[in-house]
Coordinates of N, CA and C in Angstrom, one line a residue:
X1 N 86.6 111.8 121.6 CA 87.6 110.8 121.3 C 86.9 109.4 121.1
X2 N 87.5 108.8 120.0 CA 86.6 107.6 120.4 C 87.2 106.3 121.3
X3 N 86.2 105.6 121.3 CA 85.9 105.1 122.4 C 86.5 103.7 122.2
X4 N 87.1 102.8 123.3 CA 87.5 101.8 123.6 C 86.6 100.4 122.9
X5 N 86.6 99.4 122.1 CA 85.4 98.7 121.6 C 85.9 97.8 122.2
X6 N 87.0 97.1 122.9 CA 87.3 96.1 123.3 C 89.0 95.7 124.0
X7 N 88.8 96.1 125.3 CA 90.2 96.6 126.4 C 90.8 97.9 125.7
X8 N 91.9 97.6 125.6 CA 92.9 98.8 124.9 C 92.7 98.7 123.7
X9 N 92.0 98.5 123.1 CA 91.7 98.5 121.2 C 90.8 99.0 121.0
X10 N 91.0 100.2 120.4 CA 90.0 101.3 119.8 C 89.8 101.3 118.3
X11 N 88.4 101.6 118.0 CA 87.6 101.6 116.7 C 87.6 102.7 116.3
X12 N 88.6 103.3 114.8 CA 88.0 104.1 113.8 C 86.8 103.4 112.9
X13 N 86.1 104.7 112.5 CA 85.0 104.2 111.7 C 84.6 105.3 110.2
X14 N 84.8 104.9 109.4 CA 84.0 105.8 108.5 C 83.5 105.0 107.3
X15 N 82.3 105.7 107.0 CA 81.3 105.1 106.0 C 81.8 104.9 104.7
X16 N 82.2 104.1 103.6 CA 82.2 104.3 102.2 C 81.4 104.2 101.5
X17 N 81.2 105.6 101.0 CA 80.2 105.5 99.7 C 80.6 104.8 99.0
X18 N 82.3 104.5 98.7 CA 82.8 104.1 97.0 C 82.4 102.6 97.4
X19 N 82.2 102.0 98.5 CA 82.3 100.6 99.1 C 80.8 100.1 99.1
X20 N 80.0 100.8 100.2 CA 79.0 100.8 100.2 C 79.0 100.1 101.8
X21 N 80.1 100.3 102.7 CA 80.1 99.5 103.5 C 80.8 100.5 104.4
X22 N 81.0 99.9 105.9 CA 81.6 100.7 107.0 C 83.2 100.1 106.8
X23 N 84.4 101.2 107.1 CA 85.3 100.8 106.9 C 86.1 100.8 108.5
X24 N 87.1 100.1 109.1 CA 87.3 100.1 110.3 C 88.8 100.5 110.3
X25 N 89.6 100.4 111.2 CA 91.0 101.0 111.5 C 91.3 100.4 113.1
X26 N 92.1 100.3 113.6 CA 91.8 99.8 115.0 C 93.7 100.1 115.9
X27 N 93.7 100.8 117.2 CA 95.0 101.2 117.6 C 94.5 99.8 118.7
X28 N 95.7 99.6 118.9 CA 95.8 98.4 120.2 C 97.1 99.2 121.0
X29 N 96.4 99.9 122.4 CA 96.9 100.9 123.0 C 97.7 100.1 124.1
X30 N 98.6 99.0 123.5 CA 99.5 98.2 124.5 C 100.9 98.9 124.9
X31 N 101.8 98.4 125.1 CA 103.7 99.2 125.5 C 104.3 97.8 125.1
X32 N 104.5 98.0 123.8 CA 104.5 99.2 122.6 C 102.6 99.0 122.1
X33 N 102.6 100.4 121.5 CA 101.0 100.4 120.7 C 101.7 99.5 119.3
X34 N 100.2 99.1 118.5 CA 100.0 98.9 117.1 C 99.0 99.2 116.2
X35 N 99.0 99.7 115.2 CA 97.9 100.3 114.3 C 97.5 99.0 113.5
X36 N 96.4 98.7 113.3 CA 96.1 97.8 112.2 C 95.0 98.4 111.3
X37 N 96.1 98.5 110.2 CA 95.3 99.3 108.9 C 95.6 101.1 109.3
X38 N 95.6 101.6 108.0 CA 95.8 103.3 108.3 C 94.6 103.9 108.2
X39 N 93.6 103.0 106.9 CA 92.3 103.7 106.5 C 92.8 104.6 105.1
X40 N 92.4 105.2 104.4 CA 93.0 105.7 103.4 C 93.0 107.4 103.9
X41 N 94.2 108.0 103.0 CA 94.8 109.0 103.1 C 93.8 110.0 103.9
X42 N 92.9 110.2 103.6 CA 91.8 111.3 104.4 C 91.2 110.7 105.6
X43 N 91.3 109.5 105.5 CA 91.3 109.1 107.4 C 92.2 108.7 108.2
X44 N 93.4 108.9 107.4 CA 94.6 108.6 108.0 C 94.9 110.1 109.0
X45 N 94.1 111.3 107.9 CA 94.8 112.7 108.8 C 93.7 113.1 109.8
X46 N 92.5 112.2 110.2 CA 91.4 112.8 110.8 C 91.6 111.5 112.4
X47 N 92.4 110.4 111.5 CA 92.5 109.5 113.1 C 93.8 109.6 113.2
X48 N 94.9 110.4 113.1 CA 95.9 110.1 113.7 C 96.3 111.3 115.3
X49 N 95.2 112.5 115.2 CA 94.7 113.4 116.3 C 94.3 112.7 117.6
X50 N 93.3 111.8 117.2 CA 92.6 110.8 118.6 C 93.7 109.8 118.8
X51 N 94.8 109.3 117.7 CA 95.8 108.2 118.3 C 96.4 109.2 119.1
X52 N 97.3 110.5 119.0 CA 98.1 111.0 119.9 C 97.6 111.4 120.8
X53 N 95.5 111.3 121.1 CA 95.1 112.0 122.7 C 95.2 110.5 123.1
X54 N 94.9 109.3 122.9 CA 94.8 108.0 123.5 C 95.8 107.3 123.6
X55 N 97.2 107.5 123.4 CA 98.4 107.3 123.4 C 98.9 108.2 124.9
X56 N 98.4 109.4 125.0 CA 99.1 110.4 125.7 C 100.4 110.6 125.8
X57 N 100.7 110.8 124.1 CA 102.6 111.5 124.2 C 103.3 110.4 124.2
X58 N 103.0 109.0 123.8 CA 103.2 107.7 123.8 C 103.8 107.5 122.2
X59 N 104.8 106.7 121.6 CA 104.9 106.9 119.9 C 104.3 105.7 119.9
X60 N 104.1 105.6 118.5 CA 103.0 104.2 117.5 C 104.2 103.7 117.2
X61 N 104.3 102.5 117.6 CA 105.7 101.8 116.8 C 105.7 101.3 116.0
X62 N 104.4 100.5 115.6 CA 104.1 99.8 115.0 C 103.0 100.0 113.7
X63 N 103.0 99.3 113.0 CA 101.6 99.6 111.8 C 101.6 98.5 110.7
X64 N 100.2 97.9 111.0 CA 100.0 96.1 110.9 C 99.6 96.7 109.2
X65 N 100.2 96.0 107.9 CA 99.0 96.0 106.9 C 98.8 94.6 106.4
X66 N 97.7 94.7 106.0 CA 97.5 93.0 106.0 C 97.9 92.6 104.2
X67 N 97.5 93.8 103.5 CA 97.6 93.5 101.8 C 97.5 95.6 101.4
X68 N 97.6 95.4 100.2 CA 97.5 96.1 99.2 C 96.3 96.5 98.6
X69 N 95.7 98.0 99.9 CA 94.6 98.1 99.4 C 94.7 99.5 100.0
X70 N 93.7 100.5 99.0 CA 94.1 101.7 99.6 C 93.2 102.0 101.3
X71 N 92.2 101.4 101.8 CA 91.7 101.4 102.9 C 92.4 100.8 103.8
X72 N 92.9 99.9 103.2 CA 93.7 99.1 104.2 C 95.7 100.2 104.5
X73 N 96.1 100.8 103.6 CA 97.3 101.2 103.7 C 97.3 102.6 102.8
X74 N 96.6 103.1 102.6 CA 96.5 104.7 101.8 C 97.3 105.7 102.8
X75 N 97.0 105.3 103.9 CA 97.6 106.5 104.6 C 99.1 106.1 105.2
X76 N 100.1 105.2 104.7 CA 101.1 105.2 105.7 C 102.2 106.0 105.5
X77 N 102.1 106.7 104.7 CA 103.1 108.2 104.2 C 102.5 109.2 105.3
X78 N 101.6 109.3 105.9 CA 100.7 110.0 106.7 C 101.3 109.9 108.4
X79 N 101.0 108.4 108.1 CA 101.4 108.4 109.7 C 103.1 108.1 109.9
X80 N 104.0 107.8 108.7 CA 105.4 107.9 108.3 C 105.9 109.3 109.0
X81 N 105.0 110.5 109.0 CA 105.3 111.7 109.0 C 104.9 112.1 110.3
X82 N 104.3 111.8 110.4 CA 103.5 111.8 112.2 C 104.6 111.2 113.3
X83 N 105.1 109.6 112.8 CA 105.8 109.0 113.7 C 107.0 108.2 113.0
X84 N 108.4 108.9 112.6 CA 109.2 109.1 111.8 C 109.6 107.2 111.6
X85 N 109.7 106.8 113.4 CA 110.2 105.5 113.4 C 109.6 104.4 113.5
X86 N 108.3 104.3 112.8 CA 107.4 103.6 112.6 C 107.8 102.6 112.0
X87 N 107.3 100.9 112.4 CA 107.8 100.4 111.7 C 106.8 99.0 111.5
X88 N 107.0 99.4 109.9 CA 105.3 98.2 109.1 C 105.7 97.4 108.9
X89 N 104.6 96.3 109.4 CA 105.0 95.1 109.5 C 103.7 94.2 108.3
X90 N 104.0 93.3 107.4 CA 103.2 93.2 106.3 C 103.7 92.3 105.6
X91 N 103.0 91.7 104.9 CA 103.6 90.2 104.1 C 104.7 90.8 103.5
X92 N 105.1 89.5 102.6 CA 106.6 89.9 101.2 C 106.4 90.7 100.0
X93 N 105.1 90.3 100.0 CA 104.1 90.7 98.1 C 104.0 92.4 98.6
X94 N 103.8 92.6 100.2 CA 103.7 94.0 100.0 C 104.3 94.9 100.6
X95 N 105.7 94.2 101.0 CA 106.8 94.7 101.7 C 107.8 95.0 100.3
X96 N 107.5 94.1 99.4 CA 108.2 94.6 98.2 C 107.6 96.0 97.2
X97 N 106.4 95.7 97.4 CA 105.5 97.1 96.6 C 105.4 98.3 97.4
X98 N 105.7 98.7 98.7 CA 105.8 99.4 99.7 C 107.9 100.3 98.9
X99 N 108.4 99.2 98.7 CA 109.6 99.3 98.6 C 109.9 99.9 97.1
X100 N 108.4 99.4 96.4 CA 108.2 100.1 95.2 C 108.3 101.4 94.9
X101 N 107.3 102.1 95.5 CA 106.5 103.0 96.0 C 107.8 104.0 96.2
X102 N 108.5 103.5 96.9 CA 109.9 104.4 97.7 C 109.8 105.1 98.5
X103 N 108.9 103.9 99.3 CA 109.1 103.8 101.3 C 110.3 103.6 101.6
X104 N 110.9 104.3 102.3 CA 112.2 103.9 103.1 C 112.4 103.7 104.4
X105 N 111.1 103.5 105.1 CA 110.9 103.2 106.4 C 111.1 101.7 106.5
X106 N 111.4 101.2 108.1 CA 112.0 100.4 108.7 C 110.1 99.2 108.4
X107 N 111.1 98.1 107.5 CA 109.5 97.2 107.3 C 109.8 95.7 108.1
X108 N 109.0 95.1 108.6 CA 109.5 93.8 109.1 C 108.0 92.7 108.4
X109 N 108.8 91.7 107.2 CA 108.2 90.8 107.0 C 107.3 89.5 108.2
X110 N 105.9 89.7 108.4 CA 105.6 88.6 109.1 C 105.6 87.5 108.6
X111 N 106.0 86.6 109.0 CA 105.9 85.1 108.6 C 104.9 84.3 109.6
X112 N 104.0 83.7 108.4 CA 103.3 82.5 109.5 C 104.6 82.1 109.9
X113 N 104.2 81.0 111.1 CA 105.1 80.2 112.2 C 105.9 80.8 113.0
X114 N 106.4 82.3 112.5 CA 107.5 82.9 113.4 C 106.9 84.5 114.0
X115 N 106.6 84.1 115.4 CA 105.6 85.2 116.3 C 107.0 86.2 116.3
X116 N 106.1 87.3 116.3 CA 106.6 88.9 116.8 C 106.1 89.4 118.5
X117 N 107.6 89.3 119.1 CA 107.3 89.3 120.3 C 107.9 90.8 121.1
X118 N 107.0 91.2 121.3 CA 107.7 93.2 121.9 C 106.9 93.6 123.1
X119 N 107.6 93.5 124.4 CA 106.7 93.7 125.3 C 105.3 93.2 126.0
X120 N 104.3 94.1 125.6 CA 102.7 93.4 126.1 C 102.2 92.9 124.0
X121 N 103.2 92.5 123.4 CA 102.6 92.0 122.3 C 103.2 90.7 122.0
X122 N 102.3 90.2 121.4 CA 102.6 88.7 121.0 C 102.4 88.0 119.9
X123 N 102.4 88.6 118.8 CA 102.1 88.7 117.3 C 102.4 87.2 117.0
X124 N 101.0 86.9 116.6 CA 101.1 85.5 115.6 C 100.6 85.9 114.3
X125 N 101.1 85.5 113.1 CA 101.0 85.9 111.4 C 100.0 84.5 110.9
X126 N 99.4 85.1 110.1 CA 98.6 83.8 109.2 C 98.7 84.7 107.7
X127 N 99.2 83.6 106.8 CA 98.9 83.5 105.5 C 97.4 84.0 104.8
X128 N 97.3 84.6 104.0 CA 96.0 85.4 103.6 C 96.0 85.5 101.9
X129 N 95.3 84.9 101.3 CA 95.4 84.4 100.0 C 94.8 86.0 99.3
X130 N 94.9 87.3 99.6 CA 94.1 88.3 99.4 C 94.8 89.4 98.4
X131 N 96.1 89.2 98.1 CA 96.6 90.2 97.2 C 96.1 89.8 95.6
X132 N 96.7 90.4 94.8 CA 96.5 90.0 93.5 C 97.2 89.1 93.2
X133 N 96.4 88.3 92.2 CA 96.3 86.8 91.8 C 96.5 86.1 92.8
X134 N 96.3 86.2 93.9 CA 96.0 85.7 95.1 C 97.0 84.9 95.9
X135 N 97.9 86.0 95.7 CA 99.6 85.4 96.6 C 98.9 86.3 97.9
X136 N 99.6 85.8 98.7 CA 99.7 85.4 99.6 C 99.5 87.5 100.8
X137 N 98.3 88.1 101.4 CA 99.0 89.1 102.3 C 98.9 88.5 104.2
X138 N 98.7 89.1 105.0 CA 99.0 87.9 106.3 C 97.6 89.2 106.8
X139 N 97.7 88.0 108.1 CA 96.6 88.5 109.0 C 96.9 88.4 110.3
X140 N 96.7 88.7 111.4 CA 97.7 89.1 112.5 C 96.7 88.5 114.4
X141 N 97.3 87.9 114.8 CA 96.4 87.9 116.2 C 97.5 88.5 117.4
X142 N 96.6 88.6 118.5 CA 98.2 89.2 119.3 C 97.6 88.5 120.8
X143 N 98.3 87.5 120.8 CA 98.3 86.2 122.0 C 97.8 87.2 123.0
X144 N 98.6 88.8 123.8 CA 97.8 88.7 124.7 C 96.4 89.1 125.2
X145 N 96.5 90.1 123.8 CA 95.0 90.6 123.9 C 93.8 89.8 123.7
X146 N 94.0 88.7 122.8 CA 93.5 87.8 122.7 C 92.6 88.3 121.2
X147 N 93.1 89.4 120.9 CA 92.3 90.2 119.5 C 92.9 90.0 118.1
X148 N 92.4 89.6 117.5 CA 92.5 89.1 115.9 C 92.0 90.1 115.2
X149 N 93.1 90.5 114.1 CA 92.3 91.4 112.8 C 92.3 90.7 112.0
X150 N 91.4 90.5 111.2 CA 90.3 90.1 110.4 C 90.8 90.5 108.9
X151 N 91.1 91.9 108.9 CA 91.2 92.5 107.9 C 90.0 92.1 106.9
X152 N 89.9 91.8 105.6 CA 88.4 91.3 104.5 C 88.5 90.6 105.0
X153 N 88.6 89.4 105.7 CA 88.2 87.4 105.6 C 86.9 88.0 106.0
X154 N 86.3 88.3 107.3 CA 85.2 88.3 107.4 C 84.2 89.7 107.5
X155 N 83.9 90.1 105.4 CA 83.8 91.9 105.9 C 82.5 92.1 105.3
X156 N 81.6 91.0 105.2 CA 80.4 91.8 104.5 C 78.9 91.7 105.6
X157 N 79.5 91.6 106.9 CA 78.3 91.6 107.5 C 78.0 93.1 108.4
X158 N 77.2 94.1 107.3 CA 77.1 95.4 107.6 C 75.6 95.6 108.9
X159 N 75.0 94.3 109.6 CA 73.9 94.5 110.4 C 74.2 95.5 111.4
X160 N 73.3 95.7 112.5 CA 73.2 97.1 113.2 C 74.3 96.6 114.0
X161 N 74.9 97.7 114.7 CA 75.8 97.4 116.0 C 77.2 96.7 115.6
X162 N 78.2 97.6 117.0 CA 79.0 97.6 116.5 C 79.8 95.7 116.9
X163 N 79.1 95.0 117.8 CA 79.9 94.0 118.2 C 78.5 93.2 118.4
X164 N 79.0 91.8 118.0 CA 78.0 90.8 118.4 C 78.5 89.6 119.1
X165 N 77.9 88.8 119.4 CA 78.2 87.5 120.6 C 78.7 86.1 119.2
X166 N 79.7 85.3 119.4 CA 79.8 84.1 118.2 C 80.9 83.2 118.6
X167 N 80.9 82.1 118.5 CA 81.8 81.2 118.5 C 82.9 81.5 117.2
X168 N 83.8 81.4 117.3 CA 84.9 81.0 116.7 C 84.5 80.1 115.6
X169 N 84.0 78.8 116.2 CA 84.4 77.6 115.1 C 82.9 78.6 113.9
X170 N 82.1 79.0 114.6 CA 81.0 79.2 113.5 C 81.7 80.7 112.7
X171 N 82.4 81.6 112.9 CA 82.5 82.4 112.0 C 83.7 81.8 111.4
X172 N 84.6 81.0 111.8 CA 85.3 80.3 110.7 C 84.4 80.1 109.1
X173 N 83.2 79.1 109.2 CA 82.5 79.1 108.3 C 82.0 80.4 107.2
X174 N 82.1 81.4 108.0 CA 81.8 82.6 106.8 C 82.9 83.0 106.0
X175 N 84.2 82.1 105.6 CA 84.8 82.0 104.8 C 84.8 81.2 103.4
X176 N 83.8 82.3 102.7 CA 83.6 81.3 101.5 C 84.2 81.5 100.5
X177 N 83.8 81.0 99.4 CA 84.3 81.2 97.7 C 84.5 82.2 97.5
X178 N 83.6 83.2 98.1 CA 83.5 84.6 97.1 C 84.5 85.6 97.7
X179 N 85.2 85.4 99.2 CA 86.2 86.0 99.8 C 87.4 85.5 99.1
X180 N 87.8 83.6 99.0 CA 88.4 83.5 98.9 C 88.5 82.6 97.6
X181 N 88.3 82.6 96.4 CA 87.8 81.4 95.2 C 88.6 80.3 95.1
X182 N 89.7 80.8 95.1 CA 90.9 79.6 95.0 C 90.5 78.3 96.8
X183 N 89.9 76.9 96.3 CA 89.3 76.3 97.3 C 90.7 75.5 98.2
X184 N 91.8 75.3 97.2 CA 92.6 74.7 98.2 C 93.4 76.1 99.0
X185 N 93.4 76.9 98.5 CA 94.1 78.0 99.8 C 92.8 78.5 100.6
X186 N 91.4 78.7 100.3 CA 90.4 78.7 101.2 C 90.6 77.3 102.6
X187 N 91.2 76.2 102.1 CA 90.9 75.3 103.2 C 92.1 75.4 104.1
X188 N 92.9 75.6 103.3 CA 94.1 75.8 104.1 C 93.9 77.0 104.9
X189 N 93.9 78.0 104.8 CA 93.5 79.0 105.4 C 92.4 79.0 107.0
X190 N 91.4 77.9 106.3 CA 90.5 78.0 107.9 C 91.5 76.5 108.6
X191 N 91.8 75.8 108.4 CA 92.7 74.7 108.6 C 93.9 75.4 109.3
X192 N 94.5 76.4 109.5 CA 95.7 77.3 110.1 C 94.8 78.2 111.1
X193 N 93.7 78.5 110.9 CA 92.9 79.6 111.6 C 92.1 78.6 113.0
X194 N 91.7 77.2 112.5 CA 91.2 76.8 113.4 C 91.6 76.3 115.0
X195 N 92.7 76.9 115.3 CA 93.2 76.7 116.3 C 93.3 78.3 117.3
X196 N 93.7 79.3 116.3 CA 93.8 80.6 116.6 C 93.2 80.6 117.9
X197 N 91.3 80.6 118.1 CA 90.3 80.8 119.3 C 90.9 82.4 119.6
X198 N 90.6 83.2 119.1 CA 90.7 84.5 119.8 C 89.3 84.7 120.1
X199 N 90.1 85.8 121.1 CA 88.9 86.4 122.4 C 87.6 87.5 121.6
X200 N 88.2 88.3 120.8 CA 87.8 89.4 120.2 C 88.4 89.6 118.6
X201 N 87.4 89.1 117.4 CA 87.5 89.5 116.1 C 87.4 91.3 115.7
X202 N 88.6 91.6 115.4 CA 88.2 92.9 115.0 C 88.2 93.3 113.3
X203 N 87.1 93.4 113.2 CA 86.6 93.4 111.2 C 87.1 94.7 110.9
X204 N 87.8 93.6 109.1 CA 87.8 95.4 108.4 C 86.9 96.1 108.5
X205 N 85.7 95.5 108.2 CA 84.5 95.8 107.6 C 83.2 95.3 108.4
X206 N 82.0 96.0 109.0 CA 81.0 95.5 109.5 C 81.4 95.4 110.7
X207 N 80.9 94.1 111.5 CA 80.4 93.8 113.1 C 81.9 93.1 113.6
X208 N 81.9 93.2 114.8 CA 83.3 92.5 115.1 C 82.2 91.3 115.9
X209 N 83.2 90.7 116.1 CA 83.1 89.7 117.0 C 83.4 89.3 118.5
X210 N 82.9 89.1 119.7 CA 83.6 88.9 120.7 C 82.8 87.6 120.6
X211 N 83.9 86.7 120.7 CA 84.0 85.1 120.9 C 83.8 84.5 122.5
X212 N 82.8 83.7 122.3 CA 81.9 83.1 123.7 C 83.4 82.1 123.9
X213 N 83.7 82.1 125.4 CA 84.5 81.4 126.1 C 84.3 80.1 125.7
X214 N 83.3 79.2 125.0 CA 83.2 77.4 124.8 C 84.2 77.3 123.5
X215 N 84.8 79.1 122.8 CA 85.6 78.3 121.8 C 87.0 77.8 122.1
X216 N 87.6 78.2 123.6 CA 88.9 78.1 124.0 C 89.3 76.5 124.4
X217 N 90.5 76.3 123.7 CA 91.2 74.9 124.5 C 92.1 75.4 125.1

């Protein structure tokens, strides 16, 4: 089964050759649970076994996608099928292309400014300049875990191990051009993020972060 990377938040992992990079998945095993990201179709049917042993007979209510990407949401016809009343929660740009598709499951638009509040969850939304032509997909923290998904903002650091030590204000800075090119939604973006201080970054891609206590107010 795998293993806990940070309290009740467990780490899928699988390698992409087509990427060249580690790709991540992550259950936040709260009441209610949340999936962030499915992983694409063929890891959606190989991790959704270890969600129902680490749930224990518990349903997935929830299923975070941050944008329109097949690692990020390939599998949610997968886990649709798995857990009938699932219900994905994901910007407008891809709450409408979901609707495309001819999903008919239950979707709830996150909006920056307006938290999603269910039990031991505490959903705050941030604006994410990451879909095509660069409208807008969101990115998610959950007040009480104190755990931030990341989704790409910060995914190209593939060094050994799976978690490293960092301040907040300093990985803010690994938000550059080449994540985000457009510079006034790049500033705006760490300018909304710089308050966030979560406890624990959990990356699409590469090392997560657990954030040293000097970055909290």
């Amino acid at each position: 089964m795998t293993q806990s990377i940070y309290g009740d938040l467990y780490q899928f992992s699988e390698m992409s050759g087509r990427m060249n990079m580690p790709v991540h998945q992550y259950l936040l095993a709260t009441e209610p649970a949340i999936m962030f990201s499915t992983g694409t179709s063929s890891q959606a049917e190989w991790i959704l076994p270890q969600i129902e042993t680490i749930l224990g007979g518990r349903p997935l209510k929830y299923l975070f996608i941050s944008h329109m990407e097949s690692d990020e949401c390939g599998g949610y016809r997968i886990f649709q099928k798995k857990y009938p009343k699932i219900v994905i929660i994901t910007s407008p740009f891809s709450a409408r292309e979901l609707t495309g598709f001819g999903y008919k499951g239950r979707i709830i638009v996150g909006n920056e400014g307006k938290p999603l509040i269910d039990g031991q969850l505490s959903l705050s939304f941030f604006d994410y300049p990451s879909e095509v032509h660069l409208q807008n997909g969101i990115l998610v923290m959950d007040r009480g875990s104190g755990v931030f998904y990341s989704s790409d903002l910060f995914a190209r650091d593939t060094s050994d191990g799976r978690v490293k030590d960092g301040r907040w204000t300093d990985v803010l800075q690994n938000i550059d051009t080449v994540l985000i090119p457009d510079e006034k939604k790049r500033l705006s973006l760490m300018k909304d993020l710089e308050h966030a201080d979560p406890r624990f970054v959990a990356s699409g891609h590469g090392v997560c972060v657990r954030c040293s206590s000097e970055t909290y107010r």
